mmCIF file of C-alpha atoms and ligand atoms in Angstrom:
data_model
loop_
_atom_site.group_PDB
_atom_site.id
_atom_site.type_symbol
_atom_site.label_atom_id
_atom_site.label_comp_id
_atom_site.label_asym_id
_atom_site.label_seq_id
_atom_site.Cartn_x
_atom_site.Cartn_y
_atom_site.Cartn_z
ATOM 1 C CA MET A 1 186.734 -71.979 207.771
ATOM 2 C CA LYS A 2 187.794 -68.693 209.404
ATOM 3 C CA ASN A 3 190.870 -70.447 210.742
ATOM 4 C CA LEU A 4 191.739 -71.718 207.340
ATOM 5 C CA ILE A 5 191.512 -68.239 205.723
ATOM 6 C CA GLU A 6 193.645 -66.753 208.541
ATOM 7 C CA LYS A 7 196.219 -69.492 208.023
ATOM 8 C CA ILE A 8 196.386 -68.838 204.250
ATOM 9 C CA LEU A 9 196.701 -65.047 204.789
ATOM 10 C CA SER A 10 199.479 -65.360 207.313
ATOM 11 C CA PHE A 11 201.248 -67.856 205.035
ATOM 12 C CA LEU A 12 200.997 -65.379 202.140
ATOM 13 C CA GLN A 13 202.223 -62.503 204.346
ATOM 14 C CA LYS A 14 205.251 -64.503 205.266
ATOM 15 C CA THR A 15 206.087 -65.801 201.794
ATOM 16 C CA VAL A 16 204.936 -63.167 199.237
ATOM 17 C CA PRO A 17 206.688 -59.760 199.203
ATOM 18 C CA VAL A 18 204.327 -56.808 199.838
ATOM 19 C CA PRO A 19 204.839 -55.068 196.428
ATOM 20 C CA ILE A 20 203.816 -58.260 194.611
ATOM 21 C CA MET A 21 200.724 -58.618 196.854
ATOM 22 C CA ILE A 22 199.700 -55.044 195.964
ATOM 23 C CA ALA A 23 200.356 -55.556 192.243
ATOM 24 C CA VAL A 24 198.363 -58.814 192.118
ATOM 25 C CA SER A 25 195.369 -57.472 194.069
ATOM 26 C CA SER A 26 195.151 -54.255 192.045
ATOM 27 C CA GLY A 27 195.382 -56.409 188.893
ATOM 28 C CA ILE A 28 192.381 -58.416 190.100
ATOM 29 C CA VAL A 29 190.362 -55.257 190.827
ATOM 30 C CA VAL A 30 191.213 -53.551 187.504
ATOM 31 C CA GLY A 31 190.652 -56.796 185.583
ATOM 32 C CA SER A 32 187.203 -57.394 187.009
ATOM 33 C CA VAL A 33 186.074 -53.801 186.474
ATOM 34 C CA PHE A 34 187.153 -53.950 182.796
ATOM 35 C CA GLY A 35 185.980 -57.525 182.331
ATOM 36 C CA LEU A 36 182.479 -56.490 183.337
ATOM 37 C CA SER A 37 182.307 -53.002 181.933
ATOM 38 C CA VAL A 38 183.473 -53.712 178.379
ATOM 39 C CA PRO A 39 180.683 -56.211 177.552
ATOM 40 C CA LEU A 40 178.167 -53.957 179.365
ATOM 41 C CA LEU A 41 179.255 -50.948 177.293
ATOM 42 C CA VAL A 42 179.059 -52.978 174.076
ATOM 43 C CA ALA A 43 175.607 -54.295 175.044
ATOM 44 C CA ALA A 44 174.369 -50.789 175.892
ATOM 45 C CA HIS A 45 175.381 -49.510 172.462
ATOM 46 C CA SER A 46 174.052 -52.355 170.341
ATOM 47 C CA GLU A 47 170.481 -51.361 169.616
ATOM 48 C CA ARG A 48 170.078 -53.428 166.468
ATOM 49 C CA VAL A 49 168.120 -56.657 166.903
ATOM 50 C CA ALA A 50 169.982 -59.631 165.440
ATOM 51 C CA SER A 51 168.359 -61.081 162.339
ATOM 52 C CA PHE A 52 167.179 -64.663 162.244
ATOM 53 C CA GLU A 53 170.119 -65.582 159.989
ATOM 54 C CA GLU A 54 172.620 -64.063 162.414
ATOM 55 C CA VAL A 55 171.170 -65.971 165.344
ATOM 56 C CA ALA A 56 171.175 -69.160 163.319
ATOM 57 C CA ALA A 57 174.730 -68.570 162.112
ATOM 58 C CA TYR A 58 175.851 -67.872 165.674
ATOM 59 C CA SER A 59 174.404 -71.107 166.978
ATOM 60 C CA MET A 60 176.084 -72.891 164.082
ATOM 61 C CA VAL A 61 179.454 -71.459 165.035
ATOM 62 C CA GLU A 62 178.960 -72.706 168.570
ATOM 63 C CA ASP A 63 177.844 -76.111 167.377
ATOM 64 C CA ALA A 64 180.712 -76.337 164.944
ATOM 65 C CA LEU A 65 183.234 -75.546 167.637
ATOM 66 C CA ARG A 66 181.798 -78.239 169.808
ATOM 67 C CA PHE A 67 181.359 -80.923 167.180
ATOM 68 C CA ALA A 68 183.858 -80.388 164.366
ATOM 69 C CA GLY A 69 186.600 -81.977 166.473
ATOM 70 C CA ARG A 70 188.236 -85.191 165.425
ATOM 71 C CA ALA A 71 186.453 -87.297 168.034
ATOM 72 C CA ASN A 72 183.101 -86.685 166.401
ATOM 73 C CA THR A 73 183.986 -87.337 162.800
ATOM 74 C CA ALA A 74 184.094 -90.445 160.701
ATOM 75 C CA ASP A 75 187.555 -91.387 161.775
ATOM 76 C CA GLU A 76 186.743 -93.517 164.801
ATOM 77 C CA ALA A 77 183.300 -94.791 163.984
ATOM 78 C CA GLY A 78 182.514 -96.272 160.595
ATOM 79 C CA PHE A 79 178.940 -97.310 160.134
ATOM 80 C CA SER A 80 177.118 -97.837 156.916
ATOM 81 C CA HIS A 81 173.649 -98.980 156.041
ATOM 82 C CA VAL A 82 173.218 -100.479 152.604
ATOM 83 C CA THR A 83 170.320 -102.280 150.983
ATOM 84 C CA LEU A 84 171.283 -105.884 150.406
ATOM 85 C CA PRO A 85 171.603 -107.059 146.810
ATOM 86 C CA GLY A 86 168.720 -109.200 145.616
ATOM 87 C CA ILE A 87 166.193 -107.612 147.970
ATOM 88 C CA GLN A 88 163.208 -106.099 146.180
ATOM 89 C CA LYS A 89 163.560 -102.329 146.507
ATOM 90 C CA TYR A 90 160.604 -100.092 147.209
ATOM 91 C CA ASP A 91 159.685 -98.188 144.039
ATOM 92 C CA GLY A 92 159.357 -94.555 145.095
ATOM 93 C CA PRO A 93 159.425 -93.204 141.514
ATOM 94 C CA ARG A 94 156.487 -95.430 140.527
ATOM 95 C CA LEU A 95 154.491 -94.252 143.518
ATOM 96 C CA ALA A 96 155.260 -90.636 142.520
ATOM 97 C CA GLN A 97 153.908 -91.267 139.017
ATOM 98 C CA THR A 98 150.592 -92.636 140.300
ATOM 99 C CA MET A 99 149.910 -89.533 142.417
ATOM 100 C CA PRO A 100 147.353 -87.122 140.911
ATOM 101 C CA VAL A 101 148.633 -83.532 140.813
ATOM 102 C CA GLU A 102 146.134 -81.880 138.450
ATOM 103 C CA THR A 103 144.260 -80.126 141.244
ATOM 104 C CA LYS A 104 144.954 -79.452 144.888
ATOM 105 C CA GLU A 105 141.720 -81.219 145.901
ATOM 106 C CA ALA A 106 142.581 -84.424 143.989
ATOM 107 C CA TRP A 107 146.078 -84.374 145.461
ATOM 108 C CA LEU A 108 144.862 -83.791 149.030
ATOM 109 C CA ALA A 109 142.311 -86.592 148.714
ATOM 110 C CA TRP A 110 144.948 -89.020 147.400
ATOM 111 C CA MET A 111 147.482 -88.019 150.054
ATOM 112 C CA SER A 112 145.081 -88.526 152.924
ATOM 113 C CA LYS A 113 144.051 -91.921 151.543
ATOM 114 C CA ASN A 114 147.491 -93.248 150.615
ATOM 115 C CA ARG A 115 150.056 -91.519 152.802
ATOM 116 C CA ASN A 116 150.843 -91.042 156.458
ATOM 117 C CA ASP A 117 151.271 -87.280 156.440
ATOM 118 C CA ASP A 118 150.121 -84.871 159.082
ATOM 119 C CA PRO A 119 147.202 -83.076 157.269
ATOM 120 C CA PHE A 120 148.271 -79.837 158.978
ATOM 121 C CA PHE A 121 151.258 -79.531 156.633
ATOM 122 C CA LEU A 122 149.678 -80.666 153.373
ATOM 123 C CA GLU A 123 148.054 -77.392 152.280
ATOM 124 C CA GLU A 124 151.262 -75.557 153.116
ATOM 125 C CA ARG A 125 153.382 -78.046 151.173
ATOM 126 C CA TRP A 126 151.144 -77.765 148.095
ATOM 127 C CA GLN A 127 151.325 -73.960 148.016
ATOM 128 C CA TRP A 128 155.042 -73.979 148.655
ATOM 129 C CA ALA A 129 155.698 -76.405 145.770
ATOM 130 C CA GLN A 130 153.581 -74.215 143.455
ATOM 131 C CA ASN A 131 155.757 -71.232 144.414
ATOM 132 C CA LEU A 132 158.934 -73.154 143.612
ATOM 133 C CA VAL A 133 157.478 -73.914 140.168
ATOM 134 C CA LEU A 134 156.580 -70.233 139.671
ATOM 135 C CA THR A 135 160.135 -69.118 140.479
ATOM 136 C CA SER A 136 161.385 -71.761 137.983
ATOM 137 C CA GLU A 137 163.487 -73.490 140.577
ATOM 138 C CA LEU A 138 161.429 -76.668 140.294
ATOM 139 C CA LYS A 139 161.561 -77.398 136.597
ATOM 140 C CA ARG A 140 160.536 -80.969 135.832
ATOM 141 C CA PRO A 141 157.169 -82.573 136.670
ATOM 142 C CA GLU A 142 159.021 -85.502 138.287
ATOM 143 C CA ASP A 143 160.761 -83.124 140.677
ATOM 144 C CA VAL A 144 157.486 -81.417 141.602
ATOM 145 C CA ARG A 145 156.061 -84.824 142.481
ATOM 146 C CA ALA A 146 159.114 -85.692 144.593
ATOM 147 C CA PHE A 147 158.782 -82.422 146.506
ATOM 148 C CA LEU A 148 155.076 -82.965 147.060
ATOM 149 C CA LEU A 149 155.741 -86.411 148.499
ATOM 150 C CA THR A 150 158.581 -85.477 150.871
ATOM 151 C CA PRO A 151 157.521 -84.375 154.369
ATOM 152 C CA ARG A 152 160.065 -81.586 155.067
ATOM 153 C CA GLU A 153 158.515 -81.271 158.536
ATOM 154 C CA HIS A 154 160.269 -84.493 159.589
ATOM 155 C CA PHE A 155 163.703 -83.275 158.458
ATOM 156 C CA VAL A 156 163.638 -79.744 159.888
ATOM 157 C CA ARG A 157 164.744 -80.290 163.493
ATOM 158 C CA ALA A 158 162.485 -79.679 166.484
ATOM 159 C CA GLN A 159 164.140 -76.365 167.454
ATOM 160 C CA ASN A 160 162.756 -74.815 164.248
ATOM 161 C CA LYS A 161 159.121 -75.779 164.601
ATOM 162 C CA GLY A 162 156.917 -73.430 162.594
ATOM 163 C CA LEU A 163 159.572 -72.872 159.905
ATOM 164 C CA GLU A 164 159.191 -76.230 158.152
ATOM 165 C CA TYR A 165 158.101 -74.649 154.862
ATOM 166 C CA ALA A 166 159.868 -71.312 155.229
ATOM 167 C CA ASN A 167 162.086 -70.458 152.299
ATOM 168 C CA THR A 168 165.309 -70.460 154.254
ATOM 169 C CA TRP A 169 168.105 -72.743 155.355
ATOM 170 C CA LEU A 170 167.925 -73.731 159.019
ATOM 171 C CA PRO A 171 170.485 -74.992 161.547
ATOM 172 C CA ILE A 172 170.190 -78.699 162.334
ATOM 173 C CA GLY A 173 172.901 -78.812 164.997
ATOM 174 C CA TYR A 174 176.549 -79.884 164.756
ATOM 175 C CA GLY A 175 177.360 -76.806 162.655
ATOM 176 C CA ALA A 176 175.274 -78.132 159.748
ATOM 177 C CA THR A 177 172.155 -76.870 158.011
ATOM 178 C CA ILE A 178 169.179 -78.104 156.048
ATOM 179 C CA THR A 179 169.546 -76.310 152.708
ATOM 180 C CA ASP A 180 166.955 -73.743 151.589
ATOM 181 C CA PRO A 181 164.124 -75.286 149.571
ATOM 182 C CA ASP A 182 164.805 -73.120 146.505
ATOM 183 C CA VAL A 183 168.446 -74.240 146.315
ATOM 184 C CA VAL A 184 167.431 -77.889 146.897
ATOM 185 C CA SER A 185 164.929 -77.481 144.021
ATOM 186 C CA MET A 186 167.472 -75.910 141.697
ATOM 187 C CA MET A 187 170.132 -78.534 142.443
ATOM 188 C CA THR A 188 167.642 -81.398 142.112
ATOM 189 C CA SER A 189 166.266 -80.078 138.809
ATOM 190 C CA THR A 190 169.806 -79.642 137.468
ATOM 191 C CA LEU A 191 170.703 -83.202 138.408
ATOM 192 C CA ASN A 192 167.993 -84.399 135.982
ATOM 193 C CA VAL A 193 167.613 -87.744 137.779
ATOM 194 C CA GLN A 194 166.226 -90.571 135.639
ATOM 195 C CA HIS A 195 164.486 -93.632 137.072
ATOM 196 C CA GLY A 196 167.298 -96.177 137.465
ATOM 197 C CA ASP A 197 170.108 -93.644 137.916
ATOM 198 C CA LYS A 198 172.606 -94.365 140.658
ATOM 199 C CA VAL A 199 172.925 -91.132 142.626
ATOM 200 C CA LEU A 200 175.493 -90.177 145.262
ATOM 201 C CA GLU A 201 174.973 -87.310 147.680
ATOM 202 C CA ILE A 202 177.849 -85.835 149.723
ATOM 203 C CA GLY A 203 176.627 -84.286 152.996
ATOM 204 C CA THR A 204 173.572 -86.199 154.272
ATOM 205 C CA GLY A 205 172.874 -83.544 156.913
ATOM 206 C CA SER A 206 169.183 -83.539 157.784
ATOM 207 C CA GLY A 207 168.432 -86.316 155.279
ATOM 208 C CA TYR A 208 165.996 -84.160 153.287
ATOM 209 C CA GLN A 209 167.831 -84.122 149.930
ATOM 210 C CA SER A 210 168.179 -87.911 149.793
ATOM 211 C CA ALA A 211 164.540 -88.327 150.815
ATOM 212 C CA ILE A 212 163.612 -86.270 147.722
ATOM 213 C CA LEU A 213 165.957 -88.393 145.581
ATOM 214 C CA SER A 214 164.243 -91.594 146.762
ATOM 215 C CA TYR A 215 161.140 -90.555 144.757
ATOM 216 C CA LEU A 216 163.254 -90.101 141.617
ATOM 217 C CA THR A 217 165.301 -93.317 141.612
ATOM 218 C CA LYS A 218 165.702 -96.478 143.668
ATOM 219 C CA ASP A 219 169.488 -96.205 143.912
ATOM 220 C CA VAL A 220 170.497 -93.481 146.354
ATOM 221 C CA TYR A 221 173.799 -93.258 148.267
ATOM 222 C CA THR A 222 174.671 -90.592 150.815
ATOM 223 C CA ILE A 223 177.705 -89.869 153.005
ATOM 224 C CA GLU A 224 177.995 -87.708 156.123
ATOM 225 C CA ILE A 225 181.207 -86.946 158.016
ATOM 226 C CA ILE A 226 179.886 -85.775 161.400
ATOM 227 C CA LYS A 227 179.288 -88.859 163.476
ATOM 228 C CA PRO A 228 176.414 -87.809 165.766
ATOM 229 C CA LEU A 229 174.597 -86.233 162.811
ATOM 230 C CA ALA A 230 175.044 -89.312 160.625
ATOM 231 C CA ILE A 231 173.741 -91.498 163.446
ATOM 232 C CA GLU A 232 170.815 -89.176 164.152
ATOM 233 C CA THR A 233 169.718 -89.048 160.515
ATOM 234 C CA ASP A 234 170.157 -92.792 160.101
ATOM 235 C CA ALA A 235 167.826 -93.284 163.077
ATOM 236 C CA LEU A 236 165.371 -90.797 161.563
ATOM 237 C CA TYR A 237 165.268 -92.721 158.275
ATOM 238 C CA ARG A 238 164.771 -96.003 160.140
ATOM 239 C CA ASP A 239 161.877 -94.500 162.011
ATOM 240 C CA LEU A 240 160.302 -92.884 158.955
ATOM 241 C CA GLU A 241 160.694 -96.025 156.822
ATOM 242 C CA LYS A 242 157.716 -97.523 158.677
ATOM 243 C CA SER A 243 155.445 -94.835 157.200
ATOM 244 C CA PHE A 244 157.482 -93.838 154.150
ATOM 245 C CA PRO A 245 159.111 -97.030 152.829
ATOM 246 C CA SER A 246 160.998 -95.343 149.966
ATOM 247 C CA TYR A 247 163.653 -94.199 152.461
ATOM 248 C CA SER A 248 164.731 -97.825 152.758
ATOM 249 C CA VAL A 249 166.531 -97.434 149.393
ATOM 250 C CA ILE A 250 168.791 -94.715 150.818
ATOM 251 C CA ASN A 251 172.218 -96.255 151.384
ATOM 252 C CA ARG A 252 174.045 -94.198 153.929
ATOM 253 C CA LYS A 253 177.433 -94.123 155.511
ATOM 254 C CA LEU A 254 179.532 -92.201 157.959
ATOM 255 C CA GLY A 255 182.724 -91.185 156.212
ATOM 256 C CA ASP A 256 184.641 -88.571 154.269
ATOM 257 C CA GLY A 257 182.736 -87.933 151.055
ATOM 258 C CA TYR A 258 185.822 -86.415 149.394
ATOM 259 C CA TYR A 259 186.766 -89.955 148.417
ATOM 260 C CA GLY A 260 183.269 -90.890 147.227
ATOM 261 C CA TRP A 261 181.990 -94.417 147.755
ATOM 262 C CA GLU A 262 184.383 -96.554 145.730
ATOM 263 C CA GLU A 263 182.593 -99.815 146.479
ATOM 264 C CA TYR A 264 179.423 -98.698 144.669
ATOM 265 C CA ALA A 265 180.967 -96.464 141.991
ATOM 266 C CA PRO A 266 180.463 -95.413 139.258
ATOM 267 C CA PHE A 267 177.503 -93.078 139.753
ATOM 268 C CA ASP A 268 175.301 -91.487 137.109
ATOM 269 C CA LYS A 269 174.734 -88.378 139.188
ATOM 270 C CA ILE A 270 176.619 -86.814 142.115
ATOM 271 C CA ILE A 271 175.253 -83.992 144.255
ATOM 272 C CA VAL A 272 177.628 -82.270 146.657
ATOM 273 C CA THR A 273 175.919 -80.266 149.409
ATOM 274 C CA CYS A 274 178.999 -78.805 151.114
ATOM 275 C CA SER A 275 181.174 -76.077 149.620
ATOM 276 C CA ILE A 276 184.562 -76.545 148.034
ATOM 277 C CA ASP A 277 186.870 -74.531 145.761
ATOM 278 C CA HIS A 278 187.696 -77.426 143.431
ATOM 279 C CA ILE A 279 186.084 -80.578 142.112
ATOM 280 C CA PRO A 280 187.301 -83.504 144.231
ATOM 281 C CA PRO A 281 189.196 -85.723 141.756
ATOM 282 C CA PRO A 282 187.936 -88.986 143.327
ATOM 283 C CA LEU A 283 184.330 -87.838 142.768
ATOM 284 C CA LEU A 284 185.081 -86.965 139.181
ATOM 285 C CA ARG A 285 186.586 -90.412 138.663
ATOM 286 C CA GLN A 286 183.504 -92.037 140.182
ATOM 287 C CA LEU A 287 181.146 -90.171 137.836
ATOM 288 C CA ASN A 288 180.005 -92.134 134.777
ATOM 289 C CA PRO A 289 180.733 -90.693 131.316
ATOM 290 C CA GLY A 290 177.681 -88.616 130.403
ATOM 291 C CA GLY A 291 177.073 -88.154 134.133
ATOM 292 C CA ILE A 292 176.243 -84.910 135.906
ATOM 293 C CA MET A 293 177.733 -83.513 139.109
ATOM 294 C CA VAL A 294 176.138 -80.535 140.858
ATOM 295 C CA LEU A 295 178.143 -78.725 143.525
ATOM 296 C CA PRO A 296 178.579 -75.355 145.276
ATOM 297 C CA LEU A 297 181.955 -74.383 143.831
ATOM 298 C CA GLY A 298 184.006 -71.465 145.100
ATOM 299 C CA PRO A 299 186.082 -70.041 147.947
ATOM 300 C CA PRO A 300 184.848 -70.339 151.552
ATOM 301 C CA ASN A 301 182.947 -67.044 151.583
ATOM 302 C CA ARG A 302 180.793 -67.610 148.491
ATOM 303 C CA GLN A 303 180.081 -70.276 145.937
ATOM 304 C CA TYR A 304 178.271 -70.790 142.646
ATOM 305 C CA ILE A 305 176.064 -73.785 141.965
ATOM 306 C CA MET A 306 177.799 -75.523 139.089
ATOM 307 C CA GLU A 307 176.561 -78.238 136.807
ATOM 308 C CA ILE A 308 179.513 -80.320 135.644
ATOM 309 C CA VAL A 309 178.973 -82.723 132.752
ATOM 310 C CA LYS A 310 181.615 -85.352 132.152
ATOM 311 C CA GLU A 311 182.147 -86.635 128.618
ATOM 312 C CA GLU A 312 184.499 -89.381 127.536
ATOM 313 C CA ALA A 313 185.709 -89.529 123.920
ATOM 314 C CA GLU A 314 186.406 -92.779 122.059
ATOM 315 C CA ASP A 315 190.132 -92.405 122.695
ATOM 316 C CA GLY A 316 189.399 -92.284 126.441
ATOM 317 C CA SER A 317 190.049 -88.558 126.871
ATOM 318 C CA ILE A 318 187.776 -86.791 129.333
ATOM 319 C CA THR A 319 186.231 -83.367 128.837
ATOM 320 C CA LEU A 320 184.179 -81.435 131.349
ATOM 321 C CA SER A 321 181.666 -78.748 130.597
ATOM 322 C CA ARG A 322 180.427 -76.494 133.329
ATOM 323 C CA ARG A 323 177.471 -74.149 133.747
ATOM 324 C CA ASP A 324 176.637 -71.750 136.550
ATOM 325 C CA VAL A 325 172.988 -72.635 137.112
ATOM 326 C CA TYR A 326 172.147 -69.348 138.889
ATOM 327 C CA ASN A 327 173.897 -67.203 136.284
ATOM 328 C CA GLY A 328 176.219 -65.418 138.659
ATOM 329 C CA MET A 329 174.168 -65.423 141.840
ATOM 330 C CA SER A 330 176.249 -66.727 144.722
ATOM 331 C CA VAL A 331 175.219 -69.015 147.574
ATOM 332 C CA LYS A 332 176.886 -70.061 150.800
ATOM 333 C CA PHE A 333 177.171 -73.654 151.931
ATOM 334 C CA ILE A 334 178.710 -75.414 154.920
ATOM 335 C CA PRO A 335 182.390 -76.193 154.122
ATOM 336 C CA PHE A 336 183.492 -79.562 152.789
ATOM 337 C CA ARG A 337 185.769 -80.720 155.626
ATOM 338 C CA ASP A 338 188.205 -83.544 156.201
ATOM 339 C CA ASP A 339 188.033 -85.839 159.223
ATOM 340 C CA ARG A 340 189.938 -83.337 161.387
ATOM 341 C CA GLY A 341 187.372 -80.670 160.663
ATOM 342 C CA THR A 342 189.691 -78.754 158.294
ATOM 343 C CA SER A 343 188.120 -77.263 155.174
ATOM 344 C CA TYR A 344 189.292 -78.697 151.836
ATOM 345 C CA SER A 345 189.254 -75.180 150.358
ATOM 346 C CA SER A 346 192.236 -72.833 150.516
ATOM 347 C CA PRO A 347 191.689 -70.120 153.116
ATOM 348 C CA VAL A 348 190.778 -66.658 151.846
ATOM 349 C CA SER A 349 192.789 -63.955 153.590
ATOM 350 C CA GLY A 350 190.774 -61.784 155.950
ATOM 351 C CA TYR A 351 187.817 -64.160 155.909
ATOM 352 C CA ASP A 352 186.880 -66.007 159.072
ATOM 353 C CA ASP A 353 185.855 -69.499 158.052
ATOM 354 C CA SER A 354 184.702 -70.508 161.484
ATOM 355 C CA PHE A 355 181.531 -72.433 160.703
HETATM 356 N N1 SAH B 401 171.957 -82.079 152.155
HETATM 357 C C1 SAH B 401 171.951 -81.577 153.488
HETATM 358 C C2 SAH B 401 172.955 -80.439 153.613
HETATM 359 C C3 SAH B 401 173.596 -80.430 154.939
HETATM 360 S S1 SAH B 401 174.825 -79.178 155.145
HETATM 361 C C4 SAH B 401 170.583 -81.087 153.923
HETATM 362 O O1 SAH B 401 169.917 -80.387 153.151
HETATM 363 O O2 SAH B 401 170.206 -81.333 155.047
HETATM 364 C C5 SAH B 401 176.252 -79.954 154.486
HETATM 365 C C6 SAH B 401 176.655 -81.231 155.136
HETATM 366 O O3 SAH B 401 177.880 -81.667 154.541
HETATM 367 C C7 SAH B 401 176.912 -81.129 156.631
HETATM 368 O O4 SAH B 401 176.084 -82.039 157.299
HETATM 369 C C8 SAH B 401 178.399 -81.488 156.748
HETATM 370 O O5 SAH B 401 178.710 -82.178 157.933
HETATM 371 C C9 SAH B 401 178.592 -82.372 155.534
HETATM 372 N N2 SAH B 401 179.991 -82.555 155.142
HETATM 373 C C10 SAH B 401 181.010 -81.656 155.199
HETATM 374 N N3 SAH B 401 182.166 -82.234 154.795
HETATM 375 C C11 SAH B 401 181.856 -83.520 154.466
HETATM 376 C C12 SAH B 401 182.622 -84.626 153.984
HETATM 377 N N4 SAH B 401 183.943 -84.557 153.816
HETATM 378 N N5 SAH B 401 181.984 -85.799 153.740
HETATM 379 C C13 SAH B 401 180.645 -85.918 153.960
HETATM 380 N N6 SAH B 401 179.878 -84.905 154.421
HETATM 381 C C14 SAH B 401 180.465 -83.726 154.661
#
């Protein structure tokens, strides 16, 4: 070893001029002193403790950088899981109607007799649903029932144990999030799903939104673009189907939701759970006349939850009406991206759209 170092040094002495040797070695010394001291100085002066949201957002940025690359998107994979025609579909909406919700006690008794929930979460879920009704985000009785039936604890990922019923969005890996319960409630209520509606969701993510939808109709379609996430959530549904058979009606696919799901179009309702600054024309085409689309519409830094209603006149002309369901309050969703990970929205100058 010593011999080897001596050989390298004498080789360098012979071949590299002395001034260059001095310049390079002082560069190394100065570089390492600054490289170490700058972060140390910054750390010493940052007294503020990062909020939960900042930590979550930071881990999302990291995840997004790792996973938003082309290799992990729909492009090279292509899986879909669809219920075969002719097969009797499990009737989640009927089950929801038979559930007593008049009192907490009656509900708890029915749940423990008829469902496979962990009793630990039931009280919490009941109280949480009542709060969503009080804040008027859960509007229709059908939606309250769907929320009471859906075990959010299975869709919040393991790293967020303890926050299953917290009123916040949470990271689920791959730069994606499970949406906050109040926004899920508001979007679901706005969608006004009727039994028998064909509903398309863009952005499967954790799988929670489509699980809710499976108690409102038997015809649910959902698309996710990030391959490992789509595969993970597909596996989760398969696993949960054994205890919660309504998830078997959730047709899911790995792909770019910008183009909808032509094969099964048209849809009565479309819910978009990633943000975009325009309504994707293919989705509009795939929406039935009289249909409703709910989406977070706006530039990358903030969006408004819009209800879009499509009407078709006798002469075939289409009109759209739109309503901001939160009356001016903005939200922030994960960007709607293409299969290279590029956002479909135009960049906003000075805004770093890195997650
Ligand atoms: N409904 C989900 C929300 C997940 S966050 C839940 O509550 O868990 C939004 C999701 O949209 C992310 O998983 C993101 O990967 C997905 N997404 C973004 N662009 C997409 C596209 N072009 N097609 C399908 N899904 C997309």
